[in-house]
Amino acid sequence: MKDIRSSGIRLTLCLAVLLGYPALFAPHSTAQQAVHPCWKGMIHSDSLKADLTALTGPPMEGRGTGQPGYQKAADYVASQLRTLNLMPVNRKPAGVHSFFHPVPYMRVIPSGGKFELGSQTWKMGRDFVPTSRRRLDSMLLAPIHLVHCPAETRTGRDPLEGLKPGATGFSLLFEGRYSPNSFTKHTECFQELRKRAAAMGCKQIFYNPTGFAAFLKEWVEEESHRPRIRLRQMPGAAEPGAAKLNAAPAAPAAPLQEFAVSDALYRSLRRQSSKSGTAQPSAIGSVVIHNQKELFSAPNVVGMIRGKSRPNEYILLSAHLDHLGTVDGQVYQGADDNGSGSAVLLSVARALAQLKSQNIHPERSIVLVWFSGEENGLLGSRWMASTLSDSLGITNGQIYANLN
């Protein structure tokens, strides 16, 4: 609790500067002496503890996006904002005034699939599994280029040197056997190769994990008990300056696909691969994945205090409300990640409301946001950043700062 309280105190010091509230910063004063009297006593450990207890208690069931517990947590935050008399933010185009800003999600559960390579057919869940965050339902199998990660070989040779992709792009097959730990050890190398390959037109990446049977068992358990969640519809390109929101940019239309493959499929892919640097001109096979898709919405929670002298300049204060939720009967309460941050943001909302009741107003408008979908890839913040004018009725040019 001491750590949470100190976080709240540090945040109020930042707010005193950014929000335009009176603050005195004498050259040799301590932090406690620097805060104007109007800020003293604004963050209370009792209310922090009460909020944290409420947000991480059994009824919230870990606040997993798309699970009942998340909506209960969102209801709790909205009820506190309503009690504090904060303003709901107008949503376009309907002009609805609500603390809830729905984000359209889709839960994706793979139910089968096949990999056709020449005259052979390979089965998903037996011979291969998709490991990408965002997955396509079907795709052509691009010509294969055999590579070895430089961090693994220590040769310093560029594995993509001289590669000339064909019209259908290319795919990469990592030579040798890898384990999940080896990818963790050489993450920087792997991530760099993937980024460069995607920019060159790479369509798929294949690797053969050490102990594929154990890897497959873990994958099946993960997919069964924690289905992947993604945005139901990808928002359009973010407005210029959307990086101010610290949100990830909209994902590409055709994301790079990654697959873990069995020993037998690895050998078959290797026979089809080329080390020459020139990919074959046409596709060599196809992949089809059958997904069950469940549509749902989970809201970002948004409240606002109108600024006094610069109401059309905005400061965004944000935290993500979601956590892992309930997985295979186990509840992950998420006190640190991110119940504490959500509770601190509620305490800041109380401090702002208390100052407002004393006729002390911020110079700029303050928007407080609790995001959904962070654990699934910053989805709630990505949605808001890419639909900013519709979500909040403001533009990036009106955003003065964002604290997360």
GROMACS .gro file of C-alpha atoms in nm:
model
  404
    1MET     CA    1   0.000   0.000   0.000
    2LYS     CA    2   0.293   0.229   0.067
    3ASP     CA    3   0.409   0.180  -0.294
    4ILE     CA    4   0.062   0.260  -0.427
    5ARG     CA    5   0.035   0.570  -0.211
    6SER     CA    6   0.378   0.696  -0.319
    7SER     CA    7   0.276   0.641  -0.681
    8GLY     CA    8  -0.029   0.857  -0.623
    9ILE     CA    9   0.180   1.131  -0.461
   10ARG     CA   10   0.425   1.134  -0.753
   11LEU     CA   11   0.133   1.153  -0.992
   12THR     CA   12  -0.019   1.451  -0.812
   13LEU     CA   13   0.313   1.636  -0.843
   14CYS     CA   14   0.304   1.577  -1.219
   15LEU     CA   15  -0.057   1.688  -1.231
   16ALA     CA   16   0.018   2.009  -1.048
   17VAL     CA   17   0.251   2.107  -1.331
   18LEU     CA   18   0.063   1.971  -1.631
   19LEU     CA   19  -0.289   2.065  -1.532
   20GLY     CA   20  -0.207   2.427  -1.454
   21TYR     CA   21  -0.303   2.411  -1.086
   22PRO     CA   22  -0.107   2.649  -0.859
   23ALA     CA   23   0.222   2.500  -0.747
   24LEU     CA   24   0.521   2.651  -0.576
   25PHE     CA   25   0.861   2.505  -0.660
   26ALA     CA   26   1.123   2.682  -0.449
   27PRO     CA   27   1.481   2.606  -0.559
   28HIS     CA   28   1.571   2.407  -0.247
   29SER     CA   29   1.232   2.289  -0.126
   30THR     CA   30   1.141   1.927  -0.069
   31ALA     CA   31   0.864   1.759  -0.270
   32GLN     CA   32   0.628   1.790   0.027
   33GLN     CA   33   0.703   2.163   0.061
   34ALA     CA   34   0.671   2.213  -0.315
   35VAL     CA   35   0.305   2.113  -0.335
   36HIS     CA   36   0.055   2.394  -0.309
   37PRO     CA   37  -0.180   2.356  -0.011
   38CYS     CA   38  -0.470   2.275  -0.242
   39TRP     CA   39  -0.300   1.940  -0.324
   40LYS     CA   40  -0.224   1.833   0.032
   41GLY     CA   41  -0.426   1.539   0.155
   42MET     CA   42  -0.569   1.467  -0.188
   43ILE     CA   43  -0.453   1.102  -0.206
   44HIS     CA   44  -0.588   0.890   0.081
   45SER     CA   45  -0.458   0.542   0.157
   46ASP     CA   46  -0.802   0.433   0.281
   47SER     CA   47  -0.973   0.509  -0.050
   48LEU     CA   48  -0.685   0.354  -0.245
   49LYS     CA   49  -0.717   0.036  -0.043
   50ALA     CA   50  -1.094   0.030  -0.082
   51ASP     CA   51  -1.074   0.069  -0.460
   52LEU     CA   52  -0.799  -0.190  -0.494
   53THR     CA   53  -0.992  -0.435  -0.278
   54ALA     CA   54  -1.306  -0.380  -0.485
   55LEU     CA   55  -1.130  -0.417  -0.820
   56THR     CA   56  -0.939  -0.733  -0.722
   57GLY     CA   57  -1.209  -0.900  -0.512
   58PRO     CA   58  -1.377  -1.233  -0.601
   59PRO     CA   59  -1.676  -1.072  -0.784
   60MET     CA   60  -1.439  -0.919  -1.042
   61GLU     CA   61  -1.298  -1.263  -1.135
   62GLY     CA   62  -0.968  -1.114  -1.253
   63ARG     CA   63  -1.127  -0.859  -1.492
   64GLY     CA   64  -1.057  -1.053  -1.811
   65THR     CA   65  -1.171  -0.868  -2.124
   66GLY     CA   66  -1.488  -1.034  -2.245
   67GLN     CA   67  -1.555  -1.202  -1.911
   68PRO     CA   68  -1.836  -1.097  -1.671
   69GLY     CA   69  -1.585  -0.975  -1.415
   70TYR     CA   70  -1.451  -0.708  -1.648
   71GLN     CA   71  -1.796  -0.554  -1.694
   72LYS     CA   72  -1.842  -0.555  -1.316
   73ALA     CA   73  -1.512  -0.368  -1.279
   74ALA     CA   74  -1.617  -0.119  -1.549
   75ASP     CA   75  -1.951  -0.071  -1.369
   76TYR     CA   76  -1.764  -0.004  -1.046
   77VAL     CA   77  -1.540   0.261  -1.203
   78ALA     CA   78  -1.835   0.426  -1.379
   79SER     CA   79  -2.036   0.434  -1.055
   80GLN     CA   80  -1.747   0.611  -0.880
   81LEU     CA   81  -1.720   0.868  -1.160
   82ARG     CA   82  -2.094   0.925  -1.142
   83THR     CA   83  -2.078   0.978  -0.765
   84LEU     CA   84  -1.791   1.224  -0.814
   85ASN     CA   85  -2.002   1.413  -1.069
   86LEU     CA   86  -1.747   1.380  -1.348
   87MET     CA   87  -1.871   1.442  -1.701
   88PRO     CA   88  -1.939   1.154  -1.940
   89VAL     CA   89  -1.765   1.219  -2.271
   90ASN     CA   90  -1.991   1.265  -2.571
   91ARG     CA   91  -1.968   0.986  -2.828
   92LYS     CA   92  -2.022   1.051  -3.197
   93PRO     CA   93  -2.224   1.019  -3.415
   94ALA     CA   94  -2.521   0.942  -3.193
   95GLY     CA   95  -2.421   1.200  -2.933
   96VAL     CA   96  -2.461   0.945  -2.654
   97HIS     CA   97  -2.343   1.067  -2.313
   98SER     CA   98  -2.198   0.770  -2.127
   99PHE     CA   99  -1.894   0.671  -1.928
  100PHE     CA  100  -1.880   0.355  -2.143
  101HIS     CA  101  -1.712   0.364  -2.484
  102PRO     CA  102  -1.765   0.017  -2.634
  103VAL     CA  103  -1.476  -0.152  -2.816
  104PRO     CA  104  -1.578  -0.422  -3.069
  105TYR     CA  105  -1.395  -0.749  -3.002
  106MET     CA  106  -1.389  -1.098  -3.146
  107ARG     CA  107  -1.291  -1.411  -2.957
  108VAL     CA  108  -1.117  -1.656  -3.194
  109ILE     CA  109  -1.106  -2.028  -3.115
  110PRO     CA  110  -0.932  -2.252  -3.373
  111SER     CA  111  -1.131  -2.567  -3.439
  112GLY     CA  112  -0.922  -2.727  -3.713
  113GLY     CA  113  -0.716  -2.668  -4.020
  114LYS     CA  114  -0.491  -2.820  -4.283
  115PHE     CA  115  -0.164  -2.755  -4.456
  116GLU     CA  116  -0.140  -2.868  -4.819
  117LEU     CA  117   0.210  -2.904  -4.961
  118GLY     CA  118   0.231  -3.073  -5.298
  119SER     CA  119   0.035  -3.397  -5.278
  120GLN     CA  120   0.056  -3.412  -4.898
  121THR     CA  121  -0.194  -3.281  -4.643
  122TRP     CA  122  -0.088  -3.198  -4.288
  123LYS     CA  123  -0.330  -3.156  -3.998
  124MET     CA  124  -0.341  -2.863  -3.755
  125GLY     CA  125  -0.311  -2.981  -3.397
  126ARG     CA  126  -0.104  -3.280  -3.506
  127ASP     CA  127   0.155  -3.158  -3.756
  128PHE     CA  128   0.151  -2.781  -3.705
  129VAL     CA  129   0.001  -2.503  -3.496
  130PRO     CA  130  -0.035  -2.130  -3.567
  131THR     CA  131   0.149  -1.912  -3.314
  132SER     CA  132   0.078  -1.561  -3.448
  133ARG     CA  133  -0.119  -1.314  -3.240
  134ARG     CA  134  -0.333  -1.222  -3.541
  135ARG     CA  135  -0.420  -1.511  -3.770
  136LEU     CA  136  -0.557  -1.535  -4.120
  137ASP     CA  137  -0.821  -1.796  -4.198
  138SER     CA  138  -0.655  -1.901  -4.522
  139MET     CA  139  -0.344  -1.817  -4.721
  140LEU     CA  140  -0.122  -1.937  -5.001
  141LEU     CA  141   0.207  -2.090  -4.893
  142ALA     CA  142   0.481  -1.865  -5.029
  143PRO     CA  143   0.810  -2.010  -5.157
  144ILE     CA  144   1.040  -2.105  -4.870
  145HIS     CA  145   1.381  -1.956  -4.793
  146LEU     CA  146   1.598  -2.149  -4.544
  147VAL     CA  147   1.765  -1.927  -4.282
  148HIS     CA  148   1.969  -1.958  -3.964
  149CYS     CA  149   1.955  -1.685  -3.702
  150PRO     CA  150   2.297  -1.510  -3.679
  151ALA     CA  151   2.271  -1.510  -3.300
  152GLU     CA  152   2.254  -1.888  -3.316
  153THR     CA  153   2.538  -1.942  -3.566
  154ARG     CA  154   2.756  -1.648  -3.453
  155THR     CA  155   2.878  -1.614  -3.812
  156GLY     CA  156   2.753  -1.259  -3.852
  157ARG     CA  157   2.618  -1.349  -4.198
  158ASP     CA  158   2.298  -1.170  -4.298
  159PRO     CA  159   2.044  -1.454  -4.357
  160LEU     CA  160   1.836  -1.231  -4.587
  161GLU     CA  161   2.129  -1.116  -4.798
  162GLY     CA  162   2.062  -1.149  -5.169
  163LEU     CA  163   1.703  -1.264  -5.122
  164LYS     CA  164   1.487  -1.171  -5.421
  165PRO     CA  165   1.122  -1.241  -5.343
  166GLY     CA  166   0.895  -1.371  -5.617
  167ALA     CA  167   0.557  -1.227  -5.705
  168THR     CA  168   0.388  -1.417  -5.420
  169GLY     CA  169   0.641  -1.309  -5.160
  170PHE     CA  170   0.837  -1.563  -4.959
  171SER     CA  171   0.838  -1.754  -4.631
  172LEU     CA  172   1.121  -1.830  -4.391
  173LEU     CA  173   1.207  -2.172  -4.247
  174PHE     CA  174   1.447  -2.153  -3.953
  175GLU     CA  175   1.711  -2.421  -4.000
  176GLY     CA  176   1.771  -2.655  -3.711
  177ARG     CA  177   1.558  -2.723  -3.408
  178TYR     CA  178   1.447  -2.453  -3.173
  179SER     CA  179   1.287  -2.454  -2.834
  180PRO     CA  180   1.073  -2.173  -2.694
  181ASN     CA  181   1.367  -2.094  -2.466
  182SER     CA  182   1.600  -2.055  -2.762
  183PHE     CA  183   1.363  -1.801  -2.914
  184THR     CA  184   1.357  -1.619  -2.582
  185LYS     CA  185   1.737  -1.619  -2.568
  186HIS     CA  186   1.764  -1.484  -2.923
  187THR     CA  187   1.454  -1.268  -2.918
  188GLU     CA  188   1.634  -0.959  -3.046
  189CYS     CA  189   1.772  -1.148  -3.345
  190PHE     CA  190   1.441  -1.316  -3.420
  191GLN     CA  191   1.239  -0.995  -3.386
  192GLU     CA  192   1.478  -0.806  -3.611
  193LEU     CA  193   1.467  -1.078  -3.876
  194ARG     CA  194   1.089  -1.091  -3.861
  195LYS     CA  195   1.060  -0.712  -3.894
  196ARG     CA  196   1.297  -0.696  -4.190
  197ALA     CA  197   1.140  -1.000  -4.357
  198ALA     CA  198   0.788  -0.855  -4.323
  199ALA     CA  199   0.906  -0.531  -4.487
  200MET     CA  200   1.044  -0.738  -4.778
  201GLY     CA  201   0.716  -0.920  -4.833
  202CYS     CA  202   0.754  -1.228  -4.611
  203LYS     CA  203   0.422  -1.411  -4.565
  204GLN     CA  204   0.502  -1.694  -4.322
  205ILE     CA  205   0.768  -1.805  -4.073
  206PHE     CA  206   0.813  -2.173  -3.978
  207TYR     CA  207   1.019  -2.323  -3.698
  208ASN     CA  208   1.055  -2.670  -3.546
  209PRO     CA  209   1.042  -2.658  -3.164
  210THR     CA  210   1.249  -2.900  -2.963
  211GLY     CA  211   1.004  -3.149  -2.816
  212PHE     CA  212   0.715  -3.069  -3.053
  213ALA     CA  213   0.476  -3.307  -2.873
  214ALA     CA  214   0.515  -3.117  -2.544
  215PHE     CA  215   0.492  -2.785  -2.729
  216LEU     CA  216   0.172  -2.905  -2.898
  217LYS     CA  217   0.017  -3.008  -2.565
  218GLU     CA  218   0.087  -2.666  -2.415
  219TRP     CA  219  -0.055  -2.496  -2.724
  220VAL     CA  220  -0.379  -2.697  -2.708
  221GLU     CA  221  -0.423  -2.614  -2.339
  222GLU     CA  222  -0.354  -2.244  -2.401
  223GLU     CA  223  -0.595  -2.220  -2.694
  224SER     CA  224  -0.867  -2.413  -2.511
  225HIS     CA  225  -0.856  -2.217  -2.187
  226ARG     CA  226  -0.750  -1.872  -2.305
  227PRO     CA  227  -0.890  -1.802  -2.653
  228ARG     CA  228  -0.729  -1.521  -2.849
  229ILE     CA  229  -0.909  -1.191  -2.859
  230ARG     CA  230  -0.872  -0.932  -3.131
  231LEU     CA  231  -1.055  -0.628  -3.257
  232ARG     CA  232  -1.363  -0.726  -3.452
  233GLN     CA  233  -1.284  -0.465  -3.715
  234MET     CA  234  -0.951  -0.294  -3.745
  235PRO     CA  235  -0.986   0.082  -3.713
  236GLY     CA  236  -0.860   0.304  -3.993
  237ALA     CA  237  -0.517   0.458  -3.989
  238ALA     CA  238  -0.457   0.668  -3.681
  239GLU     CA  239  -0.464   1.043  -3.713
  240PRO     CA  240  -0.125   1.217  -3.734
  241GLY     CA  241   0.028   1.238  -3.390
  242ALA     CA  242  -0.157   0.938  -3.248
  243ALA     CA  243   0.169   0.830  -3.086
  244LYS     CA  244   0.086   1.086  -2.816
  245LEU     CA  245  -0.156   0.828  -2.678
  246ASN     CA  246   0.123   0.573  -2.628
  247ALA     CA  247  -0.094   0.326  -2.819
  248ALA     CA  248   0.020   0.079  -3.078
  249PRO     CA  249  -0.051   0.171  -3.441
  250ALA     CA  250  -0.318  -0.011  -3.636
  251ALA     CA  251  -0.193  -0.354  -3.743
  252PRO     CA  252  -0.125  -0.425  -4.111
  253ALA     CA  253  -0.403  -0.571  -4.323
  254ALA     CA  254  -0.213  -0.899  -4.386
  255PRO     CA  255  -0.002  -0.976  -4.079
  256LEU     CA  256   0.296  -1.208  -4.097
  257GLN     CA  257   0.192  -1.560  -3.997
  258GLU     CA  258   0.405  -1.787  -3.778
  259PHE     CA  259   0.382  -2.165  -3.737
  260ALA     CA  260   0.544  -2.427  -3.519
  261VAL     CA  261   0.579  -2.750  -3.717
  262SER     CA  262   0.645  -3.115  -3.641
  263ASP     CA  263   0.967  -3.295  -3.731
  264ALA     CA  264   0.807  -3.460  -4.035
  265LEU     CA  265   0.657  -3.138  -4.170
  266TYR     CA  266   0.985  -2.958  -4.107
  267ARG     CA  267   1.169  -3.212  -4.323
  268SER     CA  268   0.910  -3.173  -4.597
  269LEU     CA  269   0.935  -2.793  -4.588
  270ARG     CA  270   1.316  -2.816  -4.591
  271ARG     CA  271   1.307  -3.021  -4.909
  272GLN     CA  272   1.099  -2.743  -5.068
  273SER     CA  273   1.327  -2.464  -4.946
  274SER     CA  274   1.597  -2.269  -5.125
  275LYS     CA  275   1.929  -2.129  -5.002
  276SER     CA  276   2.005  -1.962  -5.331
  277GLY     CA  277   1.853  -1.628  -5.235
  278THR     CA  278   1.603  -1.638  -5.522
  279ALA     CA  279   1.255  -1.748  -5.426
  280GLN     CA  280   1.040  -1.958  -5.658
  281PRO     CA  281   0.796  -1.752  -5.866
  282SER     CA  282   0.471  -1.906  -5.745
  283ALA     CA  283   0.300  -2.042  -5.435
  284ILE     CA  284   0.389  -2.398  -5.338
  285GLY     CA  285   0.088  -2.484  -5.124
  286SER     CA  286  -0.188  -2.348  -4.902
  287VAL     CA  287  -0.296  -2.324  -4.539
  288VAL     CA  288  -0.657  -2.322  -4.421
  289ILE     CA  289  -0.753  -2.266  -4.056
  290HIS     CA  290  -1.108  -2.306  -3.928
  291ASN     CA  291  -1.189  -2.062  -3.648
  292GLN     CA  292  -1.496  -2.030  -3.431
  293LYS     CA  293  -1.561  -1.660  -3.382
  294GLU     CA  294  -1.759  -1.507  -3.097
  295LEU     CA  295  -1.842  -1.135  -3.115
  296PHE     CA  296  -1.864  -0.917  -2.806
  297SER     CA  297  -1.795  -0.565  -2.678
  298ALA     CA  298  -1.603  -0.449  -2.372
  299PRO     CA  299  -1.596  -0.079  -2.286
  300ASN     CA  300  -1.322   0.166  -2.221
  301VAL     CA  301  -1.441   0.379  -1.927
  302VAL     CA  302  -1.400   0.753  -1.985
  303GLY     CA  303  -1.476   1.056  -1.767
  304MET     CA  304  -1.381   1.422  -1.790
  305ILE     CA  305  -1.344   1.748  -1.596
  306ARG     CA  306  -1.381   2.058  -1.813
  307GLY     CA  307  -1.092   2.305  -1.813
  308LYS     CA  308  -1.135   2.667  -1.709
  309SER     CA  309  -0.927   2.882  -1.944
  310ARG     CA  310  -0.828   2.623  -2.209
  311PRO     CA  311  -1.122   2.382  -2.227
  312ASN     CA  312  -1.035   2.269  -2.580
  313GLU     CA  313  -0.687   2.153  -2.477
  314TYR     CA  314  -0.690   1.808  -2.322
  315ILE     CA  315  -0.471   1.607  -2.089
  316LEU     CA  316  -0.533   1.232  -2.095
  317LEU     CA  317  -0.471   1.027  -1.780
  318SER     CA  318  -0.503   0.654  -1.845
  319ALA     CA  319  -0.461   0.306  -1.702
  320HIS     CA  320  -0.570  -0.034  -1.824
  321LEU     CA  321  -0.850  -0.191  -1.624
  322ASP     CA  322  -0.830  -0.549  -1.752
  323HIS     CA  323  -0.619  -0.842  -1.639
  324LEU     CA  324  -0.602  -1.213  -1.730
  325GLY     CA  325  -0.936  -1.301  -1.575
  326THR     CA  326  -1.026  -1.663  -1.507
  327VAL     CA  327  -0.819  -1.923  -1.692
  328ASP     CA  328  -0.899  -2.294  -1.656
  329GLY     CA  329  -1.081  -2.226  -1.329
  330GLN     CA  330  -0.793  -2.025  -1.183
  331VAL     CA  331  -0.867  -1.660  -1.103
  332TYR     CA  332  -0.581  -1.417  -1.162
  333GLN     CA  333  -0.672  -1.116  -0.951
  334GLY     CA  334  -0.425  -0.869  -1.104
  335ALA     CA  335  -0.355  -0.644  -0.806
  336ASP     CA  336  -0.026  -0.518  -0.952
  337ASP     CA  337  -0.129  -0.553  -1.316
  338ASN     CA  338  -0.314  -0.328  -1.315
  339GLY     CA  339  -0.552  -0.303  -1.019
  340SER     CA  340  -0.308  -0.068  -0.848
  341GLY     CA  341  -0.289   0.167  -1.146
  342SER     CA  342  -0.667   0.171  -1.186
  343ALA     CA  343  -0.709   0.246  -0.815
  344VAL     CA  344  -0.455   0.532  -0.831
  345LEU     CA  345  -0.640   0.680  -1.128
  346LEU     CA  346  -0.965   0.667  -0.930
  347SER     CA  347  -0.791   0.850  -0.645
  348VAL     CA  348  -0.679   1.117  -0.890
  349ALA     CA  349  -1.041   1.146  -1.007
  350ARG     CA  350  -1.149   1.198  -0.644
  351ALA     CA  351  -0.881   1.463  -0.594
  352LEU     CA  352  -0.990   1.650  -0.908
  353ALA     CA  353  -1.356   1.630  -0.802
  354GLN     CA  354  -1.271   1.758  -0.453
  355LEU     CA  355  -1.081   2.053  -0.599
  356LYS     CA  356  -1.372   2.126  -0.830
  357SER     CA  357  -1.608   2.131  -0.531
  358GLN     CA  358  -1.379   2.399  -0.382
  359ASN     CA  359  -1.410   2.600  -0.705
  360ILE     CA  360  -1.050   2.514  -0.801
  361HIS     CA  361  -1.051   2.415  -1.167
  362PRO     CA  362  -0.777   2.290  -1.401
  363GLU     CA  363  -0.674   2.521  -1.681
  364ARG     CA  364  -0.709   2.241  -1.939
  365SER     CA  365  -0.973   1.972  -1.965
  366ILE     CA  366  -0.881   1.643  -1.801
  367VAL     CA  367  -0.989   1.313  -1.960
  368LEU     CA  368  -0.948   0.997  -1.751
  369VAL     CA  369  -0.954   0.664  -1.936
  370TRP     CA  370  -0.957   0.304  -1.811
  371PHE     CA  371  -0.875   0.080  -2.110
  372SER     CA  372  -0.998  -0.269  -2.192
  373GLY     CA  373  -0.801  -0.526  -2.392
  374GLU     CA  374  -0.449  -0.428  -2.282
  375GLU     CA  375  -0.353  -0.787  -2.200
  376ASN     CA  376  -0.456  -0.889  -2.552
  377GLY     CA  377  -0.226  -0.644  -2.729
  378LEU     CA  378  -0.317  -0.287  -2.625
  379LEU     CA  379  -0.645  -0.328  -2.813
  380GLY     CA  380  -0.858  -0.081  -2.618
  381SER     CA  381  -0.600   0.196  -2.645
  382ARG     CA  382  -0.536   0.113  -3.011
  383TRP     CA  383  -0.907   0.145  -3.084
  384MET     CA  384  -0.937   0.479  -2.911
  385ALA     CA  385  -0.621   0.617  -3.071
  386SER     CA  386  -0.743   0.522  -3.417
  387THR     CA  387  -1.099   0.646  -3.370
  388LEU     CA  388  -1.018   0.946  -3.156
  389SER     CA  389  -1.261   1.201  -3.297
  390ASP     CA  390  -1.548   0.950  -3.280
  391SER     CA  391  -1.448   0.815  -2.939
  392LEU     CA  392  -1.391   1.146  -2.764
  393GLY     CA  393  -1.497   1.415  -3.010
  394ILE     CA  394  -1.146   1.564  -3.006
  395THR     CA  395  -0.845   1.557  -3.236
  396ASN     CA  396  -0.480   1.482  -3.167
  397GLY     CA  397  -0.397   1.848  -3.217
  398GLN     CA  398  -0.603   1.925  -2.905
  399ILE     CA  399  -0.412   1.679  -2.685
  400TYR     CA  400  -0.158   1.855  -2.466
  401ALA     CA  401  -0.019   1.548  -2.289
  402ASN     CA  402  -0.094   1.189  -2.197
  403LEU     CA  403   0.008   1.023  -1.869
  404ASN     CA  404  -0.034   0.646  -1.845
   0.00000   0.00000   0.00000
